[in-house]
mmCIF file of C-alpha atoms in Angstrom:
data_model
loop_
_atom_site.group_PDB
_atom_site.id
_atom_site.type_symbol
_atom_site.label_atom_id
_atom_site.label_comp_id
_atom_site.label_asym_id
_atom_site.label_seq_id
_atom_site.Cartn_x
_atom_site.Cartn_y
_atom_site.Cartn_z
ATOM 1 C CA UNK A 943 61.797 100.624 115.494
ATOM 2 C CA UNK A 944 60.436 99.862 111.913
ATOM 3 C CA UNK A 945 56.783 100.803 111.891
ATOM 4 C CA UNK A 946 54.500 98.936 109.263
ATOM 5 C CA UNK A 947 53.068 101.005 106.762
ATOM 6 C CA UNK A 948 49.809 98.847 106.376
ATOM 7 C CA UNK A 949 47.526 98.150 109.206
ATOM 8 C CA UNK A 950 45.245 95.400 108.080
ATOM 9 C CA UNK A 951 46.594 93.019 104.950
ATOM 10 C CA UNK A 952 45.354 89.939 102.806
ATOM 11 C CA UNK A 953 47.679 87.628 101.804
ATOM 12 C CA UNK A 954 47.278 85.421 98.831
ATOM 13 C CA UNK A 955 49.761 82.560 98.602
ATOM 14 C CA UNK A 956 49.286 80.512 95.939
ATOM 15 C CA UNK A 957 49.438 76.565 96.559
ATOM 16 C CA UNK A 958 52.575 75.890 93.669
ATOM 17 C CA UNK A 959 54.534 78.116 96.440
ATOM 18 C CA UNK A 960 54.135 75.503 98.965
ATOM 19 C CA UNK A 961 55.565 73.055 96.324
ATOM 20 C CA UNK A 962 59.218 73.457 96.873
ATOM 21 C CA UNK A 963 61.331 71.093 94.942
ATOM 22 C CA UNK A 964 58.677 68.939 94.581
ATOM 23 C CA UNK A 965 56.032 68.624 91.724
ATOM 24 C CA UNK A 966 53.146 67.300 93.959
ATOM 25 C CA UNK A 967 52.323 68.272 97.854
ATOM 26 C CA UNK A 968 53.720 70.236 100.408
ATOM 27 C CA UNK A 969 57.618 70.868 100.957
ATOM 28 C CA UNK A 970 57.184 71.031 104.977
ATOM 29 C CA UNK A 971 60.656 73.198 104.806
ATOM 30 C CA UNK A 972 58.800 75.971 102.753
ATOM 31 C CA UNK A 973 56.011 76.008 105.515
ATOM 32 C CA UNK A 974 58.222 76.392 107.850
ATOM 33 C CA UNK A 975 60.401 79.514 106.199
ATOM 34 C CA UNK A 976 56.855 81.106 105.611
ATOM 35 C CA UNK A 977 55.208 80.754 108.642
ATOM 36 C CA UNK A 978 58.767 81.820 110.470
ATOM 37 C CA UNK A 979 58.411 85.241 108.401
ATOM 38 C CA UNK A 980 54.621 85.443 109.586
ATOM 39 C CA UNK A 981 55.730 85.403 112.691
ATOM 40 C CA UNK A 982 57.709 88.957 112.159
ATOM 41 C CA UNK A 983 54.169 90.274 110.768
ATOM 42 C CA UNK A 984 52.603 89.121 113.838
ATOM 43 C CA UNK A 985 54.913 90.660 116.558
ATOM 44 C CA UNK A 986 54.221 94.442 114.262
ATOM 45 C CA UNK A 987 50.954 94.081 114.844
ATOM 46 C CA UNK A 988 49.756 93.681 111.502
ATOM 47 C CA UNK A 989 45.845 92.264 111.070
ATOM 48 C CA UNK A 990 46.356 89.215 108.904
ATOM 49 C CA UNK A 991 44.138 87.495 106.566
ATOM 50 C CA UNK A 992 45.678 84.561 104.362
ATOM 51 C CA UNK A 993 43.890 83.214 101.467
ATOM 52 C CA UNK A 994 45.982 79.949 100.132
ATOM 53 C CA UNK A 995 45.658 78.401 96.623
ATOM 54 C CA UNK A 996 45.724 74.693 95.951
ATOM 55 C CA UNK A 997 47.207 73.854 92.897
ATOM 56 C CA UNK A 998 50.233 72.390 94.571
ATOM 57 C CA UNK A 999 47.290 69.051 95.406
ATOM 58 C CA UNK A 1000 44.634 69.473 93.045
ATOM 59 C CA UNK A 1001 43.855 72.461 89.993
ATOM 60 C CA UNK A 1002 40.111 72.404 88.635
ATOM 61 C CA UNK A 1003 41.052 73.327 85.391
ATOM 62 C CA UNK A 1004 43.396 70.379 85.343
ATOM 63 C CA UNK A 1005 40.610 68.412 86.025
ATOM 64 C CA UNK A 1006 38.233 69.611 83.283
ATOM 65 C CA UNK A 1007 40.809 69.236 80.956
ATOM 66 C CA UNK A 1008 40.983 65.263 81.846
ATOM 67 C CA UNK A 1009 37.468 64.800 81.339
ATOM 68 C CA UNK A 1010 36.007 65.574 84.968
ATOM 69 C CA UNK A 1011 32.782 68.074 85.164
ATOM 70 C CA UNK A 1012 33.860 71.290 85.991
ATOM 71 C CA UNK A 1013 32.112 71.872 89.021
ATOM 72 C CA UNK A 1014 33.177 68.807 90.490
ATOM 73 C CA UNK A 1015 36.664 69.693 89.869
ATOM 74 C CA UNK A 1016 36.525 73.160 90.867
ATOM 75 C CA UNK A 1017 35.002 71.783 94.269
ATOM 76 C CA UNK A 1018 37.915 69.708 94.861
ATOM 77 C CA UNK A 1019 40.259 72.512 93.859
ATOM 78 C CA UNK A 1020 38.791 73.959 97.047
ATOM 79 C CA UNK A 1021 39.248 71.162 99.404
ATOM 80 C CA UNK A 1022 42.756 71.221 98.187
ATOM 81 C CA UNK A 1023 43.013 74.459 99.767
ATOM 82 C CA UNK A 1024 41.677 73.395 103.240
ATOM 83 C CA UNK A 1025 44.390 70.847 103.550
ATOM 84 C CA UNK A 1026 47.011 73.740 102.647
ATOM 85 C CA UNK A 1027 45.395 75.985 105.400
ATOM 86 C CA UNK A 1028 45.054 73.358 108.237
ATOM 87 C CA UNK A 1029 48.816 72.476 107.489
ATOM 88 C CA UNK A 1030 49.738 76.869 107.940
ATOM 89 C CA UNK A 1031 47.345 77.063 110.766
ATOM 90 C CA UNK A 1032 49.334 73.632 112.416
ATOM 91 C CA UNK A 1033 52.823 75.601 111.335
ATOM 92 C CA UNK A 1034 51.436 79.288 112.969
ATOM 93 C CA UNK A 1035 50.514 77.065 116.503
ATOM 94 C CA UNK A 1036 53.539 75.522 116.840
ATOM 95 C CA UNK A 1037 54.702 79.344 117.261
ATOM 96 C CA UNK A 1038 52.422 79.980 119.425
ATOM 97 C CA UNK A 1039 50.772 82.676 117.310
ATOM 98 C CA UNK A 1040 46.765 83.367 117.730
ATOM 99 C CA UNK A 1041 44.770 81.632 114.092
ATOM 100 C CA UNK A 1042 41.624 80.766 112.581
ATOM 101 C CA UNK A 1043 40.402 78.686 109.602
ATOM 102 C CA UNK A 1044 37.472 79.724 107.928
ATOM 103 C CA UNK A 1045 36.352 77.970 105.212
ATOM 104 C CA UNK A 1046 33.713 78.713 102.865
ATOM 105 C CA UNK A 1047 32.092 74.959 102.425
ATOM 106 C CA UNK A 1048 30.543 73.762 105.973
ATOM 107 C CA UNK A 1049 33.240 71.759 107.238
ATOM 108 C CA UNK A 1050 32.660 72.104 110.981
ATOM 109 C CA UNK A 1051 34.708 69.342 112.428
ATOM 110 C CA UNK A 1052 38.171 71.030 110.891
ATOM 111 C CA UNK A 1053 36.958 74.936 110.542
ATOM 112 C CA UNK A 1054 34.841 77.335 110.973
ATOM 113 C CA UNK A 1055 32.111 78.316 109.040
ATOM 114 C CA UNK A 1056 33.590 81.562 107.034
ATOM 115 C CA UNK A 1057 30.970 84.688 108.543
ATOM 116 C CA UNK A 1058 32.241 88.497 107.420
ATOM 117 C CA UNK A 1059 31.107 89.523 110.764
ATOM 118 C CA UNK A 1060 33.234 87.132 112.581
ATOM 119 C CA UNK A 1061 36.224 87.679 110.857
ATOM 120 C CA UNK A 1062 36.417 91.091 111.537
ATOM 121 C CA UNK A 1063 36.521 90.438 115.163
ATOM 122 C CA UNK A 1064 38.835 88.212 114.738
ATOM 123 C CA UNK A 1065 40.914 90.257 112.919
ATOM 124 C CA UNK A 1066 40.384 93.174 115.507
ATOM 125 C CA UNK A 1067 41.461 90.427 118.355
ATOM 126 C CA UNK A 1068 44.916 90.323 116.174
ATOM 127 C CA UNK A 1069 44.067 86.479 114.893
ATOM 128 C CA UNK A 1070 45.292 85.425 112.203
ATOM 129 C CA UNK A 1071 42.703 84.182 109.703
ATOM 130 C CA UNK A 1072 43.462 81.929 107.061
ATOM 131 C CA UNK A 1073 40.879 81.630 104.604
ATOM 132 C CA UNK A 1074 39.750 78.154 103.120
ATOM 133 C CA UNK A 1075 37.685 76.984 100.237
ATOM 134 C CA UNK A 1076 38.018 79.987 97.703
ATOM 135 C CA UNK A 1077 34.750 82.088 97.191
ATOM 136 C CA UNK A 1078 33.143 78.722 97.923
ATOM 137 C CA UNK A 1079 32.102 78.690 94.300
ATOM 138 C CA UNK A 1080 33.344 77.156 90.962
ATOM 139 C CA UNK A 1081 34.363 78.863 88.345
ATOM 140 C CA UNK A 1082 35.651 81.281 90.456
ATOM 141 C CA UNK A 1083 39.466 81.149 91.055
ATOM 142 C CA UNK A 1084 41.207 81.461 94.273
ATOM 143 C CA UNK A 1085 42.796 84.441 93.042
ATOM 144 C CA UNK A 1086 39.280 86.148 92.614
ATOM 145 C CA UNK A 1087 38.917 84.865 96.599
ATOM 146 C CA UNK A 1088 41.197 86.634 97.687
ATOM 147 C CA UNK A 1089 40.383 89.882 96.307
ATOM 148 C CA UNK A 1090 37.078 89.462 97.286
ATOM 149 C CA UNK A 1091 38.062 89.108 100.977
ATOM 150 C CA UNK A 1092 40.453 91.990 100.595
ATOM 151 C CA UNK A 1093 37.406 94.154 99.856
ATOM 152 C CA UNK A 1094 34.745 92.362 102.957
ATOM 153 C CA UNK A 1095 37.591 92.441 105.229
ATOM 154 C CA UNK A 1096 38.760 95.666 104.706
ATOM 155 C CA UNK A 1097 42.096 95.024 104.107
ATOM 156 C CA UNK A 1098 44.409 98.049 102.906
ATOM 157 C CA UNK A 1099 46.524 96.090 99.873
ATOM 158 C CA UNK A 1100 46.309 92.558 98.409
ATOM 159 C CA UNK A 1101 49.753 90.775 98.398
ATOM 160 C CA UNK A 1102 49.963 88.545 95.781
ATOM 161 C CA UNK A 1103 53.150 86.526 97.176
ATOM 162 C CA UNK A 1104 54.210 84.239 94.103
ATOM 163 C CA UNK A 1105 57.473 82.614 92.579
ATOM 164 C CA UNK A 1106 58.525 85.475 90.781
ATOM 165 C CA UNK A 1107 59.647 88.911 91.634
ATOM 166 C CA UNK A 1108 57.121 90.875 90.488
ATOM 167 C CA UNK A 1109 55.325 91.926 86.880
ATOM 168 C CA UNK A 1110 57.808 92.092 83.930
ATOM 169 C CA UNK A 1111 56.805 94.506 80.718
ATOM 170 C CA UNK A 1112 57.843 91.274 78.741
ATOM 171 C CA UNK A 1113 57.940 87.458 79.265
ATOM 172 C CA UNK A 1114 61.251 87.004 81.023
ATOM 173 C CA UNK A 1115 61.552 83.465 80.339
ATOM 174 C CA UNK A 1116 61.483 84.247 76.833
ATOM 175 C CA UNK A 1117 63.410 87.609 76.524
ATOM 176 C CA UNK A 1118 66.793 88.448 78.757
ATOM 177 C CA UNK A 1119 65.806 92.067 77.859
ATOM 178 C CA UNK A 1120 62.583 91.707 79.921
ATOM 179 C CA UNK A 1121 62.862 94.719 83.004
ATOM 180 C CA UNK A 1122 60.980 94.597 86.383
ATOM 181 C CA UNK A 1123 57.906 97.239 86.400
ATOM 182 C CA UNK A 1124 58.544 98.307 90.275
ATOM 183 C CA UNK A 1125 54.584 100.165 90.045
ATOM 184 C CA UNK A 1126 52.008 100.146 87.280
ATOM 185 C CA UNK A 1127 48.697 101.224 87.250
ATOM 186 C CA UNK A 1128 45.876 98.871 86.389
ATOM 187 C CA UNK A 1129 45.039 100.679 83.356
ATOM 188 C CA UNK A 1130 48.864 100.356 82.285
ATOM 189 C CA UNK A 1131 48.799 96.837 82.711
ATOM 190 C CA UNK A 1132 45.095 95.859 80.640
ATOM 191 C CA UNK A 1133 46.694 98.499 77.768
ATOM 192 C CA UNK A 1134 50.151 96.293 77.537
ATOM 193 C CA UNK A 1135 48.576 93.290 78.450
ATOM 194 C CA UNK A 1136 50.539 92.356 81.315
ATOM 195 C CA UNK A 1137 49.849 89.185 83.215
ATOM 196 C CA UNK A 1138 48.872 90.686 86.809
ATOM 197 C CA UNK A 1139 46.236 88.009 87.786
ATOM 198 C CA UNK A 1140 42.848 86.522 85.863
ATOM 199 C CA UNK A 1141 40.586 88.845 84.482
ATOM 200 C CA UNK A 1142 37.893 88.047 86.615
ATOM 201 C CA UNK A 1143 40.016 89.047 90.139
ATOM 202 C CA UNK A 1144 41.908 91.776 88.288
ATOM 203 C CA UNK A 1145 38.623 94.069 86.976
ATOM 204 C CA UNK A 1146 36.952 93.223 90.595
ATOM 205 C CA UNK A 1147 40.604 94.673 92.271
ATOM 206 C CA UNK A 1148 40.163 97.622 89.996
ATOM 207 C CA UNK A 1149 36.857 98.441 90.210
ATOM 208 C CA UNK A 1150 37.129 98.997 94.279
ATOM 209 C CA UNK A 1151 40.581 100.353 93.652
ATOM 210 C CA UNK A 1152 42.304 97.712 95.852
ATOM 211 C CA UNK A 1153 46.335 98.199 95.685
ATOM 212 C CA UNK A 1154 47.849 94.829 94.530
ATOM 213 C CA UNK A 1155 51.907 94.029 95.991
ATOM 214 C CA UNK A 1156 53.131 91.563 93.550
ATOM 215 C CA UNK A 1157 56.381 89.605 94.726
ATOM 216 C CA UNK A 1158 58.409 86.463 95.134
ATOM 217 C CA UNK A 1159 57.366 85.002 98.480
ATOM 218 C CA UNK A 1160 60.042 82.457 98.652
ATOM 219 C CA UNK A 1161 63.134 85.498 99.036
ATOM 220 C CA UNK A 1162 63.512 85.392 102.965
ATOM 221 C CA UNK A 1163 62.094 88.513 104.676
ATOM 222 C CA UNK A 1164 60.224 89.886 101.844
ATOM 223 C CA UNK A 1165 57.020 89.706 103.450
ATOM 224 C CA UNK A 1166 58.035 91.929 106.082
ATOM 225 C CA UNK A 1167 59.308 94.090 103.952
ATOM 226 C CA UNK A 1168 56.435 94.245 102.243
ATOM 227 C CA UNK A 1169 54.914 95.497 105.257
ATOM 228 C CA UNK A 1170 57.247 98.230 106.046
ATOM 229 C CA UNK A 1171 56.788 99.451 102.184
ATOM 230 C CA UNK A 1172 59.908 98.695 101.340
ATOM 231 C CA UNK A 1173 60.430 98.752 97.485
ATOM 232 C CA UNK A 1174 60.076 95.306 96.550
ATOM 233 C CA UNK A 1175 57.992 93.401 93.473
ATOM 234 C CA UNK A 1176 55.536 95.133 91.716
ATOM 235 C CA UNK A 1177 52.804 97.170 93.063
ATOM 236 C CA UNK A 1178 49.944 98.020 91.249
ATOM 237 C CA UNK A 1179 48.084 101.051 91.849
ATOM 238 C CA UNK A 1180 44.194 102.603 91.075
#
């Protein structure tokens, strides 16, 4: 029987993963591959916190860039990711598996007020939380959410499930010579410069020593394997 190798994990899937094919909204077939491979997680017994982007709807920085006040924008980034997370937590139902939304802006007609102490009976009860709204702050991105839960939650490792496989020690757009780092420490990746995740999320991750997984979320099963430790994407290490 494969045994996990982490017991309690945040997942950070960023809203351009939900895009599909498409340039704007949700590819519905995506949610469903996704939420199918949660579903493996689930039956491990893996605790399961899910913080989702949304700039598949709606990017702040888009917005400031367009004219709009950056607060404004950044507040609808936000809401952007509430309509991603009631459309996983619809997906994780119709499989019948256990979920939450907690959001951090008071929306109490769709989700729950986001309360540490809550989610970590939740968590214990073997819910699945997804988390809405960011840190509930602008300026702040959704990547710097997610670490933060990570840390309140008291998750083991951060997966950062993306597009691509993992960090590259060059742009691999730009250069065929470009070679998959399989682990890097964090002070590897500030001295070369490699992309990991903003600044702001990546010093906060390294600070509290939080293990980041970096890999492509849309390669069926990698999630679980993730979980099992297999070596996939790019983990980055204290």
């Amino acid at each position: 029987m494969n045994k996990p190798k982490y017991r309690r994990i945040l997942l950070k899937v960023s809203g351009e993963a939900l895009l599909g094919d498409n340039t704007f909204g949700i590819d519905h077939q995506v949610v469903k591959k996704i939420v199918e491979e949660l579903k493996e997680v689930y039956k491990l017994g893996v605790e399961l916190g899910i913080v989702i982007g949304g700039g598949n709807i709606f990017r702040g920085v888009a917005g400031q860039k367009s004219g709009m006040d950056r607060v404004r924008a950044d507040n609808i980034g936000m809401l952007a990711t509430l309509i991603n997370a009631l459309i996983i937590q619809d997906a994780l139902i119709s499989q019948k598996i256990p979920c939450r939304v907690l959001s951090a802006f008071e929306i109490i007609k769709v989700a729950e007020n986001y309360i540490r102490e809550k989610a970590l009976i939740y968590l214990a009860r073997k819910e699945v939380l997804i988390l809405a709204c960011g840190t509930g702050n602008p300026f702040f991105t959704t990547d710097t959410a997610a670490v933060l839960r990570a840390l309140e939650l008291k998750a083991e490792i951060l997966f950062k499930a993306t597009k691509v496989d993992g960090v590259y020690d060059k742009d691999p757009i730009k250069d065929s010579t470009a070679k998959k780092l399989d682990t890097l420490t964090f002070d590897e990746a500030l001295i070369k410069k490699l992309k990991v995740m903003d600044a702001t999320a990546f010093s906060l991750a390294r600070d509290y020593k939080l293990p980041i997984l970096i890999f492509n979320l849309l390669k069926p099963g990698n999630i679980k394997k993730a979980i099992l430790g297999k070596n996939i994407g790019t983990l980055v290490i204290p």
